[in-house]
Short mmCIF file of C-alpha atoms in Angstrom, two decimals:
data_model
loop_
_atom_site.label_atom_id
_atom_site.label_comp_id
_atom_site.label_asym_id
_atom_site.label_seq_id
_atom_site.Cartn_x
_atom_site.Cartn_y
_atom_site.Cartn_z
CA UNK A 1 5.07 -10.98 -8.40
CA UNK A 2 2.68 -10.35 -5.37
CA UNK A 3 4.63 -8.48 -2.40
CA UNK A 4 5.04 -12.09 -0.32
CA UNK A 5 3.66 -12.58 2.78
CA UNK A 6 5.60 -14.25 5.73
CA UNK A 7 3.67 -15.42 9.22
CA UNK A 8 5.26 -15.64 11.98
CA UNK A 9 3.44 -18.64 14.23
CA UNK A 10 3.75 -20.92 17.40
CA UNK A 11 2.77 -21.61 20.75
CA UNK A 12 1.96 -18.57 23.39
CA UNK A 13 5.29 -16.62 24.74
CA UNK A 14 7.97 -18.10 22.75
CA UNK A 15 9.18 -14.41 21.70
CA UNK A 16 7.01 -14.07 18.37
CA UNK A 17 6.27 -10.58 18.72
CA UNK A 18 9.89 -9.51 19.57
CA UNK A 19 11.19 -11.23 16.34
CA UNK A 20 8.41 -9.19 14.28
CA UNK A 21 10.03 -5.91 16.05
CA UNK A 22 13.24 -6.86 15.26
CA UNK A 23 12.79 -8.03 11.76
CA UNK A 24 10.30 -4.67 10.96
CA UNK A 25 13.00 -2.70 13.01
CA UNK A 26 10.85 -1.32 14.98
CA UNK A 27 8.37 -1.53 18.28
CA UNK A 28 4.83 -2.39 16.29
CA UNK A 29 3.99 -5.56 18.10
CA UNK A 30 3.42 -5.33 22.11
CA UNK A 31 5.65 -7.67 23.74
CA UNK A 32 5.05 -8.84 27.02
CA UNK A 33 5.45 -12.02 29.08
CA UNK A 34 2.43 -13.25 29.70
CA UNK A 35 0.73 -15.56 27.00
CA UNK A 36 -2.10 -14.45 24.33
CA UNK A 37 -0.87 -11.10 24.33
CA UNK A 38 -1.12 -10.25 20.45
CA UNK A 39 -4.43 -11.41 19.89
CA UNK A 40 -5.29 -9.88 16.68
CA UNK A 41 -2.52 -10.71 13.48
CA UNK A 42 -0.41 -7.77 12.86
CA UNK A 43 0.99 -6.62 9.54
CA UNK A 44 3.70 -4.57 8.55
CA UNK A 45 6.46 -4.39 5.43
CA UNK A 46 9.89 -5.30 6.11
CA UNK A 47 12.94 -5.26 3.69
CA UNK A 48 16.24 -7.13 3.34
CA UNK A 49 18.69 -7.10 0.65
CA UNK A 50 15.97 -4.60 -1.24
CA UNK A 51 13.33 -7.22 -1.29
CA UNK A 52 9.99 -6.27 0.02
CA UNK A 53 7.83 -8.45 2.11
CA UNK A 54 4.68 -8.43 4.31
CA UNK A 55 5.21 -9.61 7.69
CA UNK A 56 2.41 -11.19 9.64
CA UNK A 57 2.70 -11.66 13.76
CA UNK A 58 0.17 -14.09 15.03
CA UNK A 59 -1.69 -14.81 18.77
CA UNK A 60 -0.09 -18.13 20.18
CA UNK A 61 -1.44 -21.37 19.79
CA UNK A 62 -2.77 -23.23 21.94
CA UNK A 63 -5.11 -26.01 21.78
CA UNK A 64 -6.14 -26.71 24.84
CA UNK A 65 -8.04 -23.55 25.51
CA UNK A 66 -11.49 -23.55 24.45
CA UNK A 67 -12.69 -20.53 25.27
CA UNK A 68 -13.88 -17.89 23.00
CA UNK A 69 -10.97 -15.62 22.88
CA UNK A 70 -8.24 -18.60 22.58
CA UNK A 71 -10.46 -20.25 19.59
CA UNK A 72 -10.29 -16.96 18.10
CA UNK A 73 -6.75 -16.84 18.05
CA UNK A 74 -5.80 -20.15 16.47
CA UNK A 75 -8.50 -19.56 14.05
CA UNK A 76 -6.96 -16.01 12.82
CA UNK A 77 -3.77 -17.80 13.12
CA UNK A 78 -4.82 -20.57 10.97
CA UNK A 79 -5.94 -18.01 8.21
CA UNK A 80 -2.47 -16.57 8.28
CA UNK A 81 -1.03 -20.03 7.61
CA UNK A 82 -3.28 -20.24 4.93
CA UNK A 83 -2.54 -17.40 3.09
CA UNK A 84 1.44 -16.89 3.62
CA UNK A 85 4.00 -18.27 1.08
CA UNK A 86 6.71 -18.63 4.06
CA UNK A 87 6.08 -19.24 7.58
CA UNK A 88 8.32 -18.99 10.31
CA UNK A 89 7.72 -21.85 13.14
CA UNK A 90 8.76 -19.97 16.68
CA UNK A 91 10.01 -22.21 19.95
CA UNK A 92 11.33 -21.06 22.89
CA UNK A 93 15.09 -22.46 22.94
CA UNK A 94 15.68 -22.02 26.68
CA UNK A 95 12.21 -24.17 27.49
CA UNK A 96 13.07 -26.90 25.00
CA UNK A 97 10.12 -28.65 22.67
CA UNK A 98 6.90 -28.98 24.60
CA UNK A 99 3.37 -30.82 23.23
CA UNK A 100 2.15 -27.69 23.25
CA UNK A 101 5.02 -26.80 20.20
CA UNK A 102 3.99 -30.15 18.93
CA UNK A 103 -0.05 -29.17 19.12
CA UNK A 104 0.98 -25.98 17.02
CA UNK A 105 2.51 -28.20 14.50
CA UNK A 106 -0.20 -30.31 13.58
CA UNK A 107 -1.86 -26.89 12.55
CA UNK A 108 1.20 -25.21 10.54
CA UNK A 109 2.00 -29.19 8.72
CA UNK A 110 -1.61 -28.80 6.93
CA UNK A 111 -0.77 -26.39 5.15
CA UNK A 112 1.71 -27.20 2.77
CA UNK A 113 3.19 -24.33 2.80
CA UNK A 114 7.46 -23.52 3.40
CA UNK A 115 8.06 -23.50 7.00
CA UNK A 116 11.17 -22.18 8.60
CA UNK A 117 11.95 -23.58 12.06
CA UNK A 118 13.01 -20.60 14.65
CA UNK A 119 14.62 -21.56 17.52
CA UNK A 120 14.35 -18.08 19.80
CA UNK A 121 15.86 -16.73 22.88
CA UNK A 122 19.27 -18.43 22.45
CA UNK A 123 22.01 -16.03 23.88
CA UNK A 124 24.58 -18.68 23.45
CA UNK A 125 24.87 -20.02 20.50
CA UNK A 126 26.00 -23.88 20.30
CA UNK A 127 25.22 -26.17 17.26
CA UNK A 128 24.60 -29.18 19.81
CA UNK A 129 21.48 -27.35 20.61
CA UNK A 130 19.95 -27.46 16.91
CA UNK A 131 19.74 -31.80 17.61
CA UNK A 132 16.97 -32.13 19.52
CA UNK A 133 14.27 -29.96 16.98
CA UNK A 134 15.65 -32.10 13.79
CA UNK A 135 12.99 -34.64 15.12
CA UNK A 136 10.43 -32.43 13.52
CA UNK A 137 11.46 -32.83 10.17
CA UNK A 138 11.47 -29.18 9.29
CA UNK A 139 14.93 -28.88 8.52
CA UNK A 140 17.93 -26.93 9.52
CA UNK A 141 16.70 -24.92 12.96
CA UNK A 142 17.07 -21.46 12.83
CA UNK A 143 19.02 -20.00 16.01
CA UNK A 144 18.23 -16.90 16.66
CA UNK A 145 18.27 -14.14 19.84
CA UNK A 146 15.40 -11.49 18.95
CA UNK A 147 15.95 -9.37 21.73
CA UNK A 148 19.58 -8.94 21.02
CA UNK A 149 19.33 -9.51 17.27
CA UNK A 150 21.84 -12.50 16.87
CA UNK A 151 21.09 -15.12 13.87
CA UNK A 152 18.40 -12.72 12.39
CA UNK A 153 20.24 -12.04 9.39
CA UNK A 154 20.88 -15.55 8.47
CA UNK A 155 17.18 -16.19 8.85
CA UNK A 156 16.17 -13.23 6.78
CA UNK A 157 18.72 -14.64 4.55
CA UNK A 158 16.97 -17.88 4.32
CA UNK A 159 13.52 -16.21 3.61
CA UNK A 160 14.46 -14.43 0.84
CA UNK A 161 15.67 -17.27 -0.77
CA UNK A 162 12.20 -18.77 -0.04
CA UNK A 163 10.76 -15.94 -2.81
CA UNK A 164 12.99 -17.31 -5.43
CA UNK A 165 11.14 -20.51 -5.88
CA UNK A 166 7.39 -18.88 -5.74
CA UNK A 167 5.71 -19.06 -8.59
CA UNK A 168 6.11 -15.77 -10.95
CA UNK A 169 3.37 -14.25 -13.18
CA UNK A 170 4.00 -13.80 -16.57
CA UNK A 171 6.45 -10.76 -17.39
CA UNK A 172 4.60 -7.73 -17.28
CA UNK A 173 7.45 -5.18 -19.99
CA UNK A 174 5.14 -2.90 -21.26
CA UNK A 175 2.19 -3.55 -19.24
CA UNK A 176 0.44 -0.70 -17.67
CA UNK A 177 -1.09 -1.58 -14.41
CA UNK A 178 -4.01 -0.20 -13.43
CA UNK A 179 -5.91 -1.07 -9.82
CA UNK A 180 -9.02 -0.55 -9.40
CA UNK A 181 -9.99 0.16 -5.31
CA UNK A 182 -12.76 1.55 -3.36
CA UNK A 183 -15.38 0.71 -1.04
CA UNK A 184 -17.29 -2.91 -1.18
CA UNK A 185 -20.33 -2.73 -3.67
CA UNK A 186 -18.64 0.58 -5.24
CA UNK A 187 -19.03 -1.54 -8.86
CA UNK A 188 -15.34 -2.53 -9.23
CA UNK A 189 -15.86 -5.74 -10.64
CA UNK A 190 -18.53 -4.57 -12.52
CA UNK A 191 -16.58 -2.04 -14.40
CA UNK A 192 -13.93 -4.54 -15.28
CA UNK A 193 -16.25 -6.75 -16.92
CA UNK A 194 -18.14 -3.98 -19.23
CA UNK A 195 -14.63 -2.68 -20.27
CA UNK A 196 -13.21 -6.16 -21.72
CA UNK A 197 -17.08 -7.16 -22.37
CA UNK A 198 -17.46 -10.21 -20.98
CA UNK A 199 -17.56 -11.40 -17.31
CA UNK A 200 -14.14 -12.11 -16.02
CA UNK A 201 -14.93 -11.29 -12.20
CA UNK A 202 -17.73 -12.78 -10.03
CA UNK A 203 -19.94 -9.57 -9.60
CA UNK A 204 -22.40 -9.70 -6.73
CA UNK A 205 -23.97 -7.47 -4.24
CA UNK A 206 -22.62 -9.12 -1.07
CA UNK A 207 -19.73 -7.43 0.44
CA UNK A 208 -16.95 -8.92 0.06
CA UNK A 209 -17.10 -11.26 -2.82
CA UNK A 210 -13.61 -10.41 -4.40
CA UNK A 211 -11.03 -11.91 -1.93
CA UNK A 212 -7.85 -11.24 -3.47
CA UNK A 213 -6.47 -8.56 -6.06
CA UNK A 214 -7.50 -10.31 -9.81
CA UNK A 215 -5.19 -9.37 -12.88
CA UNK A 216 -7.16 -9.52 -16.38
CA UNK A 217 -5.52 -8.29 -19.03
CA UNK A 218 -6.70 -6.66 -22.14
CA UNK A 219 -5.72 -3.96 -24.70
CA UNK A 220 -6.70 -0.55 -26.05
CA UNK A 221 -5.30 1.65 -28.99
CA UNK A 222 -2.62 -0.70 -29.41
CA UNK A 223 -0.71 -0.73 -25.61
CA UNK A 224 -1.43 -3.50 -23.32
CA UNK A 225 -3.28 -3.20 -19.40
CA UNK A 226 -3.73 -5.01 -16.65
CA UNK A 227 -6.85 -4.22 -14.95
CA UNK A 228 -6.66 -5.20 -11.38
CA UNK A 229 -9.48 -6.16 -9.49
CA UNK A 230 -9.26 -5.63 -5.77
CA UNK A 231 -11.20 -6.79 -2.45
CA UNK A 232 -13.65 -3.61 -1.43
CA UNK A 233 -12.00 -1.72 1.64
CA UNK A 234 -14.06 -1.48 4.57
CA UNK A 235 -13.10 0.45 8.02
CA UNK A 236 -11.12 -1.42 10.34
CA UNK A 237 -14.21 -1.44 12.86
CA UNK A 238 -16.51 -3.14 10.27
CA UNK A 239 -13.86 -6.09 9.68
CA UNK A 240 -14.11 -9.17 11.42
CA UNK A 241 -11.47 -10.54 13.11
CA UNK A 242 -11.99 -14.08 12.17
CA UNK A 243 -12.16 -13.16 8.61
CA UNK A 244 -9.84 -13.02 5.46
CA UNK A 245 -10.63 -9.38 4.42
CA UNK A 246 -7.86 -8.11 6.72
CA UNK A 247 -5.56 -10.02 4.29
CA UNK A 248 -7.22 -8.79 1.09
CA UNK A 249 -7.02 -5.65 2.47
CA UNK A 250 -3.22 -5.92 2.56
CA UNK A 251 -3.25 -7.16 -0.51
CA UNK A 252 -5.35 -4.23 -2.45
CA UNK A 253 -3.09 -1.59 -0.47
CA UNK A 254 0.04 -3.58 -2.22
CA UNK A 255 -2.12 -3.45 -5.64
CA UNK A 256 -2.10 0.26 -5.10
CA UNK A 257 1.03 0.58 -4.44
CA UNK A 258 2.54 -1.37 -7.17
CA UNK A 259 -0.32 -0.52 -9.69
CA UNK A 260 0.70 2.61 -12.25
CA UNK A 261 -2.30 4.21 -11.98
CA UNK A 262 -5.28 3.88 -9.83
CA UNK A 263 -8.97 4.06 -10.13
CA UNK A 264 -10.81 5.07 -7.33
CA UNK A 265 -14.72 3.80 -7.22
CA UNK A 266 -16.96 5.83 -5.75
CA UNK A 267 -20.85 5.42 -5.44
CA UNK A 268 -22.65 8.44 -6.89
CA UNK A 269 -26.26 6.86 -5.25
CA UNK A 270 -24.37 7.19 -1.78
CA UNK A 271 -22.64 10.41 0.43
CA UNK A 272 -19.17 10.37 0.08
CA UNK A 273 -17.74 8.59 3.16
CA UNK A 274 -14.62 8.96 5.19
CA UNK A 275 -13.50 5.46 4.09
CA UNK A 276 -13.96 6.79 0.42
CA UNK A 277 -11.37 9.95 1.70
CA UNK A 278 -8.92 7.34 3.46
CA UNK A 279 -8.20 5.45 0.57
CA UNK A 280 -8.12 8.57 -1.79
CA UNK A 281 -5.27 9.74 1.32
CA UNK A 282 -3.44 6.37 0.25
CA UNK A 283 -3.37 7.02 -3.00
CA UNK A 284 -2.61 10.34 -2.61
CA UNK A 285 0.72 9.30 -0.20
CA UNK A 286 1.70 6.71 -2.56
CA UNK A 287 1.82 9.75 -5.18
CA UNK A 288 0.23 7.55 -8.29
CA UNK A 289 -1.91 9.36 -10.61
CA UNK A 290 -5.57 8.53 -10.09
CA UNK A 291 -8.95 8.97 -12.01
CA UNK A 292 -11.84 9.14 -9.98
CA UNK A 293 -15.09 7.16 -11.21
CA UNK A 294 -18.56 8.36 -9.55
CA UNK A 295 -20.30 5.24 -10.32
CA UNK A 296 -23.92 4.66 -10.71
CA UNK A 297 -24.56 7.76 -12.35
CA UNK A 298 -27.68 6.10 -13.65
CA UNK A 299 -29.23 6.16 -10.63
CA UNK A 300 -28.67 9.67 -10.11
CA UNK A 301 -31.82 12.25 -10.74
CA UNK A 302 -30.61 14.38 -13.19
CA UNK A 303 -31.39 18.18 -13.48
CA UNK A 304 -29.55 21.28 -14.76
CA UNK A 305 -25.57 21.90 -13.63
CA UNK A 306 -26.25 18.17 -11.77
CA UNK A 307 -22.83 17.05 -12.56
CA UNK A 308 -21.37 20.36 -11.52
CA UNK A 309 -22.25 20.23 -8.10
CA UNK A 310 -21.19 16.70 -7.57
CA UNK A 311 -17.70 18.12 -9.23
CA UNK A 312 -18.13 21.30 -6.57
CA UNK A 313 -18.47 18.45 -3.61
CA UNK A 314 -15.69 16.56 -5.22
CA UNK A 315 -13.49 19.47 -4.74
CA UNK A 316 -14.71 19.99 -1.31
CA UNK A 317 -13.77 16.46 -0.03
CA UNK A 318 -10.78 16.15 -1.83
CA UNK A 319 -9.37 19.40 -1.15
CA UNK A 320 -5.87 17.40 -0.16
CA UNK A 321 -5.59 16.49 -4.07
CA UNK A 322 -7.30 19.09 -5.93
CA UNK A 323 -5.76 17.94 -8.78
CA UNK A 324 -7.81 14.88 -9.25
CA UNK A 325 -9.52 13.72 -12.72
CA UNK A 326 -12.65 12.67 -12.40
CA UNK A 327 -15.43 10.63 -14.81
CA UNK A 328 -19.49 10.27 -14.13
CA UNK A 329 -20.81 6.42 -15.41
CA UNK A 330 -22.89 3.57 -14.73
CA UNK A 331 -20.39 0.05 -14.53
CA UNK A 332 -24.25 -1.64 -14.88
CA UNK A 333 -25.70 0.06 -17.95
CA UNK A 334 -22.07 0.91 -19.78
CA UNK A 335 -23.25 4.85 -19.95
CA UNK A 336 -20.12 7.27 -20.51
CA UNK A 337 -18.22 4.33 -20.01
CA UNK A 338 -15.93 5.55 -23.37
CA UNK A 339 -15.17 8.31 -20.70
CA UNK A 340 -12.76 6.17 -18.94
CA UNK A 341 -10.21 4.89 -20.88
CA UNK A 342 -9.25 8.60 -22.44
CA UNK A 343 -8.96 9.91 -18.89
CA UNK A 344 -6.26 7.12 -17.78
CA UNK A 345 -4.91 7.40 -20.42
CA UNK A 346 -4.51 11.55 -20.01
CA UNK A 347 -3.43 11.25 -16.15
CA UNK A 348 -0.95 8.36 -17.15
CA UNK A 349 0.68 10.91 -20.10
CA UNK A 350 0.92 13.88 -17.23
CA UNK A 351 2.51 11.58 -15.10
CA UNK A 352 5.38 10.85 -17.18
CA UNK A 353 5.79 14.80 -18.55
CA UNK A 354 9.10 16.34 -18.94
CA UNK A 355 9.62 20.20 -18.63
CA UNK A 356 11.82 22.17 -20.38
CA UNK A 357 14.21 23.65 -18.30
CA UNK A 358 13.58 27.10 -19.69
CA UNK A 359 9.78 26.84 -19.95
CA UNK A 360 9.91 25.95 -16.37
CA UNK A 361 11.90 28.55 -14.89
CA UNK A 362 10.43 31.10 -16.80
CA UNK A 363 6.89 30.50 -15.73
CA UNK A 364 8.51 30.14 -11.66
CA UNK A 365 10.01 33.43 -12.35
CA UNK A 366 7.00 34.56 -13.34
CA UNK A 367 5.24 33.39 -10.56
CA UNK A 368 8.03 35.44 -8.39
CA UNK A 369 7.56 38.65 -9.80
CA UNK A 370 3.54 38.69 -9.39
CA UNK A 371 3.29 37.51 -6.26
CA UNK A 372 7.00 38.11 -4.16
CA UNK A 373 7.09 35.57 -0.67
CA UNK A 374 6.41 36.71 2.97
CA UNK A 375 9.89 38.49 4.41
CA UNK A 376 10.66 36.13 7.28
CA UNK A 377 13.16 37.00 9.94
CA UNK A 378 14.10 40.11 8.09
CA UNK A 379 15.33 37.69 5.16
CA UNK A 380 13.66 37.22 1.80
CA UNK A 381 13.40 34.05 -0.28
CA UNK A 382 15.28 33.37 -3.66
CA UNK A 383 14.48 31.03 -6.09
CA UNK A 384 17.93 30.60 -8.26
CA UNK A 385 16.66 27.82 -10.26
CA UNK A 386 14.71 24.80 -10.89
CA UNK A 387 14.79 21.76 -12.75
CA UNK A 388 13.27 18.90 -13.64
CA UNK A 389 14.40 15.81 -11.79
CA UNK A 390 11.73 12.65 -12.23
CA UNK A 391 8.77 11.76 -13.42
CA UNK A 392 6.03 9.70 -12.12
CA UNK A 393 5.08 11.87 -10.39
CA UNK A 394 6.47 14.75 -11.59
CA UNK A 395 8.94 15.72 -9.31
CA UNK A 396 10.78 19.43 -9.26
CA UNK A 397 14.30 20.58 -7.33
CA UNK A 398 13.49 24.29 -6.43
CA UNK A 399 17.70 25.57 -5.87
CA UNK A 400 17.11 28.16 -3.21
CA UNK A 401 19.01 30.60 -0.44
CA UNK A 402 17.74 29.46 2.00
CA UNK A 403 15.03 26.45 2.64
CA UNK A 404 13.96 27.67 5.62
CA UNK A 405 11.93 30.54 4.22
CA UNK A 406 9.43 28.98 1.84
CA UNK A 407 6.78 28.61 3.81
CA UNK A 408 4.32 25.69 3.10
CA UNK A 409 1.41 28.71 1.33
CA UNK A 410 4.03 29.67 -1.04
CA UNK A 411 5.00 26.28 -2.31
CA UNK A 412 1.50 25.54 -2.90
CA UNK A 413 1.39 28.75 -5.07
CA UNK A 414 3.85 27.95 -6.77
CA UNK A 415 2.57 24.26 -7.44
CA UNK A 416 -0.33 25.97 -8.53
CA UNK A 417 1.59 28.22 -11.20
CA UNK A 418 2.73 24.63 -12.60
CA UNK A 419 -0.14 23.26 -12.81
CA UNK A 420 -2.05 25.89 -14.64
CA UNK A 421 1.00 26.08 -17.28
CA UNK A 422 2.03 22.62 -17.79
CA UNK A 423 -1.51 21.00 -16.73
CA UNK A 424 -0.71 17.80 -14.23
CA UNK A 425 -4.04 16.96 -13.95
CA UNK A 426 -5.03 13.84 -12.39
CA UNK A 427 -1.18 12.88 -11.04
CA UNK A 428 0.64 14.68 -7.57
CA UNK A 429 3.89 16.65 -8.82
CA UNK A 430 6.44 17.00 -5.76
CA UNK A 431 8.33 20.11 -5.20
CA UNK A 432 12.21 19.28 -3.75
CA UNK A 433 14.42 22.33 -1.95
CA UNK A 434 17.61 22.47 -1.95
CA UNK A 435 20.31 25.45 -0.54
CA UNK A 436 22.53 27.00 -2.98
CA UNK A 437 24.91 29.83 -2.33
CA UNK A 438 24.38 32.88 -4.87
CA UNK A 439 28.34 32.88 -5.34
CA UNK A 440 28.50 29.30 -6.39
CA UNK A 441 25.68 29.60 -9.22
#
């Protein structure tokens, strides 16, 4: 199931902000007294009981201001209704209901959507209080203090029950996940349909066409995918506020992060952007193996060693994962498109390699004896040991004397030994220290 998303709504000043600090435990939203401060919605992930959620803070409502800002802000509120599975309905407690709360709840009831009624700033809690809000017909009122935390557990209790009854996708055991992300026009959809051969996604040239991340299944040499199709990431300054994209943005950043490898689209007719280098950094910090596709490599003028010196910029921009896999084809024509599959399928095996304990040390040893670290406060770095603790990524325990002495050139030397020997192209590996005293080994 999709990461849900939870909006937090209602009128201006009734403490929305504050409860998306305290439920995200920490200071994202700017809370202040005065009304219409958070103008633009506000996302961030928030946990309880180990379930993950996306949490959505929202201007105030208020209908009676017609200007441009305070139409702006019911209308990005409005779009947050709209796309939430659970939506928390804020009033101030110490002012009591006001038409104004009413107002606000003409726009949330449209919806159709599971709305949780949050009584805020209530310092004193007293049950004869919950009496006069059951006149909404929303149910049992939440009481809660945000600024002091009481009652926020019971209502984070209460929302996580709300993700029992959304509706689940079919059981993906077995499935490999693969999201496809990049830039809008980069020829994601496009590549989905010439892979399953037949036309699955609406493909267009208008930015934005796909909305939200699109699952479509299919199969090759016998194991079963899940291509997912994903809205095209612009920068935050292109976005409008009024729009969805900032949601399907949220939503291809959760594909990414829950996808089990990742194709990054980039547009071979075009100069590699810095949008194209932020998402690679996603990827990249979410440590999931990647193959990246320079796309529209029909439209490219080809001469001798063409290909090479896109590779040689490649390695230029992406210099913060050098150890990226990439493939040259046109989406459009299908050209090298057999490419593509082989390579996911290579990154996805390194991904999931196991070391042999002595294979590894031995070629860490090795890596010791040629080239012996930097003497650092008149004390000299020991590797005692490694092993092998995780896969996807690959992830290393490097037993040590001391941690404080490998500096950060040496440990990517010694990645660099691994990867030469063992050959974790396409996927990060991550190198763990740990102390050990020479008497205890």
């Amino acid at each position: 199931m999709k990461e849900p998303l939870v909006a937090i709504v209602g009128r201006p000043n009734v403490g929305k902000s504050t409860l998306f600090n305290r439920i995200v435990g920490k200071r994202i939203s700017i809370v202040n007294d005065e009304p219409g401060v958070t103008r633009d919605r506000i996302f961030s992930h928030a946990t309880w009981l180990d379930k993950g959620f996306t949490l959505i803070d929202t201007g105030g409502i208020d209908l009676e201001k017609d200007d441009e800002i305070g139409l702006g802000i019911v209308k990005q509120a409005k779009i947050a209704i709209d796309m939430a599975d659970v939506t928390l309905f804020v009033v101030d407690g110490k002012a009591g209901l006001t038409s104004q709360d009413r107002d606000a709840l003409t726009v949330l009831r449209k919806s159709n959507k599971k709305i949780l009624l949050v009584v805020n700033k209530i310092d004193e809690f007293d049950e004869m209080i919950k009496y006069e809000y059951y006149e909404l017909g929303l149910g049992e009122p939440f009481l809660v203090s945000s600024i002091h935390g009481k009652g926020v557990g019971d209502l984070l209790d209460a929302i996580i029950d709300c993700f029992d009854g959304l509706q689940q996708e079919e059981s993906d055991d077995g499935v490999i996940k693969i999201a496809i992300v990049g830039k809008p026009n980069a020829g994601k959809s496009s590549i989905i349909n010439k892979m399953i051969g037949e036309e699955r996604v609406i493909v267009s040239n208008v930015a934005g066409t796909t909305r939200d991340s699109i699952n479509v299944p299919f199969k090759y040499n016998g194991k079963k995918y899940s291509l997912i199709d994903t809205a095209g990431m612009r920068r935050k300054s292109k976005i409008e506020d009024e729009s969805v994209e900032r949601y399907s943005i949220i939503r291809s950043l959760d594909a990414i992060k829950n996808a089990d490898v990742v194709i990054l689209m980039i547009d071979a007719s075009t100069k590699i952007s810095d949008q194209d280098l932020k998402i690679a950094s996603f990827i990249e910090e979410q440590s999931k193996p990647s193959v990246v596709v320079m796309n529209k490599w029909d439209l490219i003028d080809k001469e001798t060693n063409t290909m090479v010196r896109f590779e040689e910029e490649l390695k230029n921009e992406l210099a913060f994962m050098p150890y990226f896999k990439s493939v040259y084809l046109s989406a459009l024509t299908g050209k090298r498109l057999e490419k593509l599959m082989p390579a996911i399928e290579e990154v996805i095996a390194n991904s999931n390699k196991m070391v042999k304990a002595g294979e590894l040390n031995d070629v860490l040893q090795d890596a010791f004896r040629i080239k012996a670290p930097v003497t650092k406060n008149n004390k000299k770095l020991r590797i005692f040991y490694t092993t092998q603790t995780g896969t996807n990524p690959p992830t290393f325990v490097l037993f040590v004397n001391d941690t404080s002495l490998m500096t950060d050139n040496y440990l990517r030397y010694l990645e660099n030994n691994l990867r030469r020997a063992f050959d974790f192209t396409g996927t990060p590996i991550r190198i763990k220290l740990k102390c050990k005293n020479e008497k205890d080994l």
